[in-house]
Amino acid sequence: MGDGGRALSEAAAIAGIGYTPFSRDSGVSTTTLACAAILEALADAGLGADDVDGIATHRVGDSAPPWVVGPALGIDDPHWYLDQFGGGSVSHAVIGQAAMAVATGMATTAVCYRAINARSEFRPGGQGRAPVGAFDLQYQAPHGLLAPVQHYAVAARAHMLAYGTTREHLGHVAVTQRANAAANPRAVKRDPIGMDDHLASRRIAEPFGLLDCCLETDGACAVVVTSAERARDLRHPPVDIAAAAWGGGHSAYSSAARGPAPPPHANLTTSSAARLAPRLYAMAGLGPRDVDVAEIYDCFTWTVLVQLEDYGFCAKGEGGPYAASGATRLTGELPVNTHGGFLSEGYVHGINHVAEAVQQLRGEAGERQVPGAEVALTTGQPGHVLAGTSALLLTAGR
Amino acid sequence: MSAHRRPRPAADRDSAAWWEALRRHEFLLQRCADCGVLRFPAREVCARCRSFTWSWIPARGTGRVVSWVVTHHAVHPAFADEAPYTVLHVALDDAPGLFCHGGLTGAAPGGLHPDLPVRAVFTDVADGTPLLLWRPEPAQGPH
Ligand SMILES: [Zn+2]
């Protein structure tokens, strides 16, 4: 949809980002986390809460909704708000929707946030708290198949069986990202790890060990979306939203079998990102070769490998060897998860990938800066659990 | 035996009859009356022709291993005593694109491989909850 996409990139930009500290116990409510991150993001942009007329988040019953956070900040009459159901699959869709709201004039300045006490209150995989709204769960829960780590382990094993992907391939993701986190003061885990540490880490759900899994984190992150024109007058160089895409997919069950041939989602080794990527790139008029830095959703190591394939950076099945080649290091041809990702920086369910991409495109990432980064891909959960995915292509504005 | 109760299947309006059949140790699929496509899990509408007319048919009860997970860290306290436990992702022989999860029984995970033939086994846990498990088929010798 070339023309529509061009319209979006000329219309909406990210003008500010904000974080709370990331921790294992924030000691405060998700409302407090959300407000703190939003105020940081507004200050970063050089704006105040009175400039905001749009507010958006995503959650699965685990966080303060916009109709609580808005009034808490004195935003009494937002022109546009979004309370999106979902976890990491919709993390980037929220920002894409805000870009649409700004592009159409529904809002002039929108704040997008994700606030979660994912370690101290709402552990996604640690206490048998099932994913909300998972239709398939009734057939899985009685077998003890309950957590995303297990579903992704099934998919990762299928990839190993089909392509020879190994535990060491997964390890390259974890080791590289931890090395990146050493240069990120915000990261929860900064102590270096080696391949031996990865391979020896406690087994969680084979083929995954502990160091294949993201950190359960308390924290919040926020992003300010405004018009590209307005963003040019603010504190930082704007980051343009060159493309946004999100969409459905299928879970691991054939909930829409259409026979007689296997449905396109039957192959566990390909994610929903493979169907989304072409329209994302087309909207921006860019391709994978144009991407300078990629912040790829890493709830587990394997999701990085499958997305390297499905976003077109290497051939299908080659994600493991591609990561092992060093290509995804800070000094490689495609630096990936420059902040350490969810595996090392912390897991606030997607949006901190966007904030890192913004820092890279502004050239303010310090020791972990990718020189001359002008195009960033940042992605949501690739599917398989609640099945959809979302992604953004961001470009350095001028 | 863990003091924690195993998660029970929460049937919905589409699947209630499927769970009732499982209590009778019957594994059913739906067959579209208009285009004949088979489906699982339970739904009222055909994803191929969008018909709402269908019937239950018995599944063959056989399939092939696609993948599996061996869970060591019990994600729910009810499974702490069972860990490590293996759950299979099985492609049903009845139709392409139909899958069913289930626990592994009668074999160790070390012997699993893709396309391994498996057969459904019905079992009832202590509170009467029916479970559909999968047992590898013995190798077929010449007759
Ligand atoms: Zn039909």
XYZ file of C-alpha atoms and ligand atoms in Angstrom:
542
model
C 0.000 0.000 0.000
C 2.680 2.447 -1.066
C 0.734 5.701 -1.081
C -1.020 5.152 2.221
C 2.281 4.266 3.802
C 3.993 7.345 2.481
C 1.190 9.376 3.959
C 1.863 7.813 7.350
C 5.607 8.429 7.278
C 5.088 12.073 6.387
C 2.477 12.447 9.087
C 3.682 10.860 12.321
C 6.911 10.818 14.282
C 8.238 9.829 17.682
C 9.268 12.920 19.623
C 10.097 11.529 23.044
C 10.813 8.404 25.060
C 10.744 7.736 28.779
C 11.517 4.944 31.214
C 11.162 4.098 34.835
C 13.989 2.080 36.383
C 13.730 -1.638 35.627
C 13.750 -3.882 38.685
C 12.498 -7.075 40.288
C 10.196 -5.173 42.627
C 9.162 -1.640 41.773
C 7.322 -1.210 45.074
C 4.703 0.936 43.334
C 1.487 0.481 41.354
C 1.295 0.155 37.597
C -0.507 3.534 37.568
C 2.539 5.111 39.209
C 4.889 3.391 36.772
C 2.835 4.536 33.786
C 2.657 8.149 34.940
C 6.381 8.315 35.679
C 7.361 6.916 32.273
C 4.924 9.205 30.447
C 6.211 12.315 32.225
C 9.789 11.292 31.392
C 8.849 10.861 27.744
C 7.105 14.228 27.620
C 10.076 15.942 29.256
C 12.348 14.235 26.731
C 10.216 15.722 23.954
C 10.071 19.141 25.580
C 6.313 18.858 26.090
C 4.000 18.770 29.089
C 0.959 16.738 30.041
C -1.280 19.591 28.910
C -0.050 19.019 25.348
C -1.391 15.440 25.340
C -4.740 14.637 23.778
C -4.238 10.944 23.051
C -3.288 8.080 25.343
C -2.825 4.409 24.555
C -1.640 1.161 26.070
C -1.890 -2.608 25.747
C -2.381 -5.092 28.543
C -3.901 -8.434 29.480
C -5.670 -7.380 32.642
C -2.331 -6.690 34.308
C -1.898 -2.932 34.241
C -3.476 0.473 34.672
C -5.764 1.341 31.740
C -5.646 4.691 29.931
C -8.865 5.831 31.567
C -7.066 5.610 34.917
C -3.678 6.919 33.849
C -5.057 9.864 31.850
C -7.014 11.417 34.736
C -4.129 10.671 37.118
C -2.039 13.014 34.969
C -4.821 15.575 34.645
C -5.608 14.558 31.068
C -9.357 14.722 31.542
C -10.651 14.701 28.006
C -8.424 12.782 25.640
C -9.587 13.085 22.042
C -8.371 9.587 21.372
C -7.511 6.660 23.541
C -6.789 3.002 23.045
C -6.943 0.185 25.570
C -5.598 -2.608 23.375
C -6.028 -6.185 24.515
C -2.878 -8.204 24.165
C 0.725 -8.749 25.082
C 3.829 -8.550 22.971
C 2.041 -9.317 19.740
C 0.353 -5.894 19.805
C 3.137 -3.854 21.412
C 4.055 -2.192 18.151
C 0.495 -1.980 16.885
C -0.297 0.455 19.704
C 2.253 2.905 18.331
C 1.086 2.292 14.780
C -2.467 3.070 15.865
C -1.273 6.275 17.542
C 0.430 7.240 14.288
C -2.887 6.719 12.509
C -4.668 8.859 15.088
C -2.156 11.666 14.583
C -2.174 11.245 10.815
C -5.940 11.624 10.667
C -6.109 14.480 13.162
C -7.921 12.464 15.810
C -5.130 13.498 18.163
C -2.251 15.929 17.890
C 0.029 14.375 20.520
C -0.429 10.864 21.869
C 1.451 9.024 24.592
C 1.819 5.243 24.333
C 2.891 3.335 27.421
C 3.321 -0.142 28.840
C 3.547 -0.439 32.608
C 3.815 -3.796 34.300
C 5.028 -5.336 37.520
C 5.921 -8.517 35.679
C 8.145 -9.837 38.428
C 6.466 -8.766 41.660
C 2.804 -9.007 40.659
C 2.013 -10.583 37.300
C 4.677 -13.103 36.384
C 3.819 -14.331 32.884
C 5.421 -17.750 33.211
C 6.200 -18.254 36.834
C 3.031 -19.135 38.659
C 0.762 -20.873 36.259
C -1.112 -17.732 35.374
C -2.549 -18.659 32.044
C -2.613 -16.242 29.109
C -5.907 -14.421 29.228
C -8.174 -14.966 26.261
C -6.365 -17.961 24.821
C -9.073 -19.949 23.095
C -6.927 -23.058 22.728
C -6.031 -23.241 26.378
C -8.844 -25.557 27.389
C -7.222 -28.342 25.355
C -3.722 -27.605 26.657
C -3.980 -26.640 30.329
C -4.974 -30.109 31.591
C -1.643 -31.371 30.200
C 0.357 -28.665 31.945
C 0.884 -26.773 28.697
C 0.239 -23.275 29.990
C 3.071 -20.815 29.523
C 4.543 -19.054 26.495
C 7.926 -20.627 27.233
C 6.425 -24.042 26.486
C 4.706 -23.013 23.261
C 7.860 -21.359 21.981
C 9.861 -24.409 22.993
C 7.618 -26.559 20.788
C 8.216 -24.195 17.871
C 11.958 -23.964 18.542
C 12.264 -27.750 18.594
C 10.422 -27.985 15.292
C 12.940 -25.522 13.846
C 15.807 -27.616 15.210
C 14.357 -30.770 13.700
C 13.750 -29.142 10.318
C 16.927 -27.087 9.903
C 19.518 -28.413 12.300
C 19.313 -25.365 14.537
C 21.253 -26.098 17.729
C 21.398 -25.057 21.374
C 24.617 -23.247 20.488
C 22.776 -21.207 17.867
C 20.346 -20.108 20.565
C 23.319 -19.393 22.791
C 24.804 -16.916 20.337
C 21.687 -14.778 20.754
C 21.935 -14.773 24.546
C 25.694 -14.204 24.679
C 25.689 -11.396 22.107
C 22.847 -9.562 23.779
C 24.447 -9.790 27.200
C 27.601 -8.273 25.734
C 25.486 -5.403 24.398
C 23.837 -4.922 27.789
C 27.241 -4.226 29.337
C 27.097 -0.880 27.535
C 23.563 -0.107 28.737
C 23.302 1.366 32.237
C 19.570 0.632 32.272
C 20.009 -3.114 31.784
C 18.995 -5.391 34.631
C 21.660 -7.986 33.717
C 25.084 -6.694 32.694
C 27.412 -9.452 33.865
C 28.969 -11.153 30.827
C 27.986 -14.718 29.944
C 29.704 -17.213 27.700
C 28.461 -20.134 25.648
C 29.234 -22.551 28.484
C 27.049 -20.529 30.848
C 24.225 -20.662 28.343
C 24.481 -24.381 27.707
C 24.713 -25.149 31.428
C 21.834 -22.939 32.512
C 19.007 -24.621 34.375
C 16.563 -26.394 32.096
C 13.156 -24.702 32.024
C 11.289 -26.139 29.051
C 13.567 -28.031 26.708
C 15.087 -26.998 24.425
C 15.110 -23.787 26.511
C 17.227 -23.191 29.578
C 17.067 -20.216 31.889
C 19.361 -18.083 29.700
C 17.036 -18.591 26.727
C 14.274 -16.768 28.601
C 13.612 -13.050 28.967
C 13.704 -11.369 32.346
C 10.501 -10.945 34.275
C 10.739 -7.238 35.020
C 8.910 -4.480 36.866
C 8.945 -1.233 34.950
C 7.376 1.041 32.398
C 8.312 2.685 29.153
C 6.526 5.376 27.137
C 6.734 6.929 23.698
C 5.345 10.286 22.492
C 3.826 10.267 18.997
C 3.046 13.559 17.315
C 2.904 15.000 13.821
C 6.140 14.888 11.861
C 5.856 18.623 11.346
C 5.459 19.386 15.035
C 8.199 16.952 15.999
C 10.702 19.004 14.028
C 10.271 21.922 16.418
C 10.840 19.888 19.583
C 13.890 19.050 21.693
C 15.334 16.108 19.780
C 15.654 15.238 16.126
C 12.398 13.492 15.209
C 12.198 9.805 14.418
C 9.742 9.211 11.592
C 7.338 6.278 11.619
C 8.118 5.134 8.086
C 5.876 2.083 8.292
C 3.660 0.295 10.764
C 2.045 -3.084 10.276
C 0.206 -5.535 12.419
C -1.976 -8.473 11.795
C -3.362 -11.788 12.673
C -2.174 -15.261 12.330
C -2.962 -18.574 13.834
C -2.072 -20.291 17.018
C -0.424 -23.686 17.028
C -3.848 -25.275 16.680
C -5.591 -25.399 13.357
C -8.451 -23.283 14.577
C -9.266 -22.421 10.992
C -8.367 -25.548 9.060
C -9.608 -25.136 5.536
C -8.525 -28.409 3.942
C -7.596 -30.268 1.862
C -4.048 -28.845 2.018
C -2.351 -27.933 5.304
C -3.048 -24.315 6.221
C -0.202 -21.803 5.931
C 0.315 -21.671 9.690
C 0.756 -25.440 9.989
C 4.508 -25.077 9.739
C 5.670 -24.125 13.220
C 9.028 -23.012 11.859
C 7.634 -19.921 10.138
C 6.139 -17.096 12.185
C 3.378 -14.621 11.438
C 6.155 -12.110 10.701
C 6.747 -13.788 7.340
C 3.297 -12.661 6.201
C 3.624 -9.207 7.742
C 7.130 -8.302 6.555
C 6.355 -7.695 2.860
C 3.671 -5.145 3.565
C 5.776 -3.466 6.255
C 8.686 -3.000 3.860
C 6.404 -1.949 1.006
C 4.796 0.757 3.112
C 8.183 2.347 3.751
C 9.612 1.693 0.303
C 12.491 -0.057 2.056
C 13.866 -3.577 2.245
C 15.880 -5.622 4.694
C 19.147 -4.425 3.154
C 18.255 -0.868 4.153
C 17.920 -1.724 7.850
C 20.870 -0.469 9.914
C 19.787 -1.757 13.317
C 17.106 -4.224 14.416
C 15.412 -4.509 17.795
C 13.785 -7.940 17.501
C 11.262 -9.287 20.002
C 13.180 -11.721 22.170
C 10.876 -13.238 24.727
C 13.072 -16.296 24.053
C 16.321 -16.643 22.120
C 14.658 -18.589 19.353
C 12.231 -15.817 18.410
C 15.224 -13.757 17.254
C 16.419 -16.513 14.933
C 13.043 -17.108 13.303
C 12.477 -13.383 12.801
C 15.920 -12.887 11.227
C 14.622 -15.320 8.633
C 11.056 -14.062 8.379
C 12.062 -10.373 8.041
C 14.407 -11.340 5.217
C 17.883 -10.905 6.714
C 18.894 -14.477 5.896
C 17.429 -17.518 4.184
C 14.808 -19.712 5.856
C 16.484 -22.019 8.320
C 19.688 -19.974 8.396
C 18.887 -17.861 11.459
C 21.167 -19.922 13.682
C 24.240 -19.843 11.421
C 23.582 -16.141 10.721
C 23.696 -15.317 14.434
C 26.710 -17.595 14.909
C 28.573 -15.741 12.150
C 28.717 -12.596 14.254
C 26.492 -10.658 11.842
C 24.169 -9.583 14.640
C 26.845 -8.178 16.945
C 27.247 -4.424 17.439
C 30.101 -4.563 14.930
C 28.312 -6.871 12.495
C 26.326 -6.144 9.353
C 23.019 -6.107 11.281
C 23.354 -5.148 14.953
C 20.442 -6.765 16.815
C 19.047 -5.877 20.229
C 21.689 -3.298 20.904
C 20.390 -2.621 24.432
C 20.553 -6.271 25.437
C 16.918 -6.922 24.614
C 14.399 -8.537 26.906
C 16.995 -11.181 27.744
C 19.278 -8.646 29.441
C 17.855 -5.106 29.570
C 14.433 -6.098 30.855
C 11.016 -7.109 29.614
C 8.340 -4.472 29.461
C 6.490 -6.332 26.749
C 7.752 -4.694 23.597
C 7.924 -0.923 23.866
C 11.488 -0.750 25.196
C 12.575 -2.100 21.821
C 10.967 0.961 20.226
C 12.663 3.301 22.696
C 16.062 1.744 21.962
C 15.496 2.117 18.224
C 14.717 5.796 18.791
C 17.972 6.307 20.699
C 19.939 4.592 17.949
C 18.378 6.790 15.262
C 19.046 9.928 17.298
C 22.665 8.862 17.684
C 22.486 9.004 21.464
C 23.091 5.352 22.399
C 26.581 5.982 23.748
C 28.962 3.017 23.783
C 26.392 0.823 22.081
C 25.671 3.305 19.281
C 25.625 1.856 15.769
C 27.469 4.456 13.693
C 25.307 6.207 11.128
C 22.100 4.315 11.954
C 19.300 5.766 9.830
C 16.780 2.926 9.482
C 15.605 0.730 12.355
C 13.307 -2.271 12.408
C 11.581 -2.972 15.694
C 9.226 -5.895 16.156
C 6.630 -7.452 18.418
C 6.102 -11.049 19.424
C 6.211 -13.115 16.238
C 3.050 -15.137 16.855
C 2.368 -18.736 17.940
C 0.893 -17.876 21.341
C -1.844 -15.335 20.763
C -0.793 -15.553 17.147
C -0.662 -12.010 15.793
C 2.353 -9.776 15.415
C 3.238 -6.121 14.820
C 6.272 -4.123 13.759
C 7.541 -0.647 12.913
C 10.140 0.715 10.521
C 11.579 3.927 11.915
C 13.830 6.395 10.124
C 15.984 9.262 11.330
C 14.058 12.449 10.569
C 15.724 15.502 9.181
C 0.206 -36.214 44.838
C 0.383 -32.489 44.629
C -1.932 -30.581 46.903
C -2.692 -28.249 44.035
C -5.563 -29.046 41.774
C -4.767 -29.781 38.176
C -6.240 -27.216 35.772
C -9.558 -28.547 34.520
C -10.747 -28.049 30.994
C -12.950 -24.989 30.783
C -15.359 -26.009 28.055
C -17.037 -23.249 26.091
C -20.383 -23.374 24.295
C -18.722 -24.652 21.149
C -16.728 -27.368 22.865
C -19.051 -28.669 25.610
C -20.164 -31.674 23.575
C -16.544 -32.491 22.680
C -15.644 -32.679 26.369
C -18.734 -34.770 27.120
C -17.591 -37.232 24.468
C -14.096 -37.328 25.915
C -15.632 -38.376 29.235
C -17.026 -41.366 27.341
C -13.490 -41.913 25.946
C -14.508 -40.864 22.466
C -12.287 -38.538 20.429
C -14.538 -36.604 18.058
C -13.960 -34.198 15.201
C -16.459 -31.992 13.416
C -17.271 -32.548 9.754
C -18.826 -29.772 7.681
C -22.091 -30.967 6.149
C -21.677 -28.718 3.132
C -18.045 -29.026 2.070
C -16.878 -32.018 4.116
C -13.846 -30.353 5.692
C -12.891 -31.698 9.108
C -12.127 -29.410 12.006
C -10.693 -29.315 15.495
C -10.902 -27.561 17.966
C -14.658 -27.220 18.192
C -16.278 -24.351 16.337
C -19.776 -23.755 15.032
C -18.677 -22.428 11.652
C -16.684 -23.865 8.769
C -13.592 -21.803 7.977
C -13.685 -23.031 4.384
C -17.298 -22.526 3.276
C -18.680 -20.687 6.335
C -21.500 -23.164 6.802
C -22.986 -23.603 10.270
C -24.166 -27.137 9.505
C -21.994 -30.029 10.681
C -21.889 -33.306 12.542
C -19.571 -35.068 14.956
C -17.558 -37.980 13.608
C -15.162 -40.305 15.428
C -11.500 -39.441 14.919
C -9.109 -42.199 13.877
C -7.211 -41.577 17.071
C -3.845 -41.744 15.354
C -1.317 -39.139 14.394
C 2.312 -38.258 13.827
C 4.681 -36.402 16.119
C 5.502 -32.893 14.881
C 7.333 -31.521 17.904
C 7.356 -31.626 21.691
C 8.436 -29.826 24.842
C 9.970 -31.341 27.969
C 8.972 -29.136 30.885
C 11.351 -29.160 33.854
C 10.205 -26.013 35.610
C 6.605 -26.708 36.560
C 4.671 -23.696 35.367
C 1.734 -24.616 37.617
C 2.167 -26.109 41.092
C -0.136 -29.017 40.227
C 2.570 -30.360 37.888
C 5.500 -30.086 40.278
C 5.419 -33.821 41.014
C 5.260 -34.737 37.323
C 8.208 -32.654 36.112
C 9.985 -33.294 33.886
C 6.994 -34.054 31.724
C 6.579 -34.163 27.959
C 3.762 -32.705 25.881
C 3.516 -33.592 22.206
C 2.345 -31.543 19.239
C 0.675 -34.163 17.060
C -0.589 -33.919 13.478
C -3.797 -35.942 13.267
C -4.008 -38.565 10.531
C -7.626 -37.636 9.833
C -6.840 -34.528 7.784
C -3.904 -32.256 6.947
C -3.581 -29.253 9.192
C -5.343 -30.724 12.214
C -3.240 -30.773 15.368
C -3.749 -31.906 18.923
C -1.584 -31.519 21.989
C -1.338 -34.146 24.673
C 0.938 -35.730 27.204
C 3.360 -38.492 26.218
C 2.664 -41.901 27.720
C 4.316 -45.298 27.428
C 7.684 -44.000 26.207
C 10.567 -41.715 27.143
C 11.135 -38.430 25.298
C 14.568 -39.641 24.181
C 12.956 -41.914 21.615
C 10.837 -39.241 19.974
C 11.371 -38.145 16.403
C 9.344 -36.322 13.763
C 6.673 -38.425 12.070
C 6.733 -41.020 14.841
C 3.296 -42.705 14.742
C 1.280 -42.233 17.918
C -2.132 -43.412 19.106
C -4.571 -41.651 21.425
C -4.966 -43.116 24.902
C -7.756 -42.048 27.225
C -7.123 -41.681 30.896
C -8.973 -40.176 33.810
C -7.167 -38.247 36.508
C -8.266 -38.464 40.121
C -11.121 -35.976 39.978
C -12.586 -37.566 36.856
C -11.122 -35.114 34.390
C -10.550 -36.985 31.127
C -7.230 -36.580 29.353
C -6.172 -37.464 25.842
C -2.601 -38.765 25.913
C -0.413 -40.080 23.092
C 1.427 -43.389 23.040
C 4.016 -44.254 20.356
C 2.813 -47.122 18.174
C 4.892 -50.289 18.275
C 7.008 -50.720 15.164
C 4.998 -52.534 12.496
C 6.668 -55.817 11.564
C 5.820 -57.877 8.467
C 2.704 -60.036 8.891
Zn -17.588 -26.229 4.912
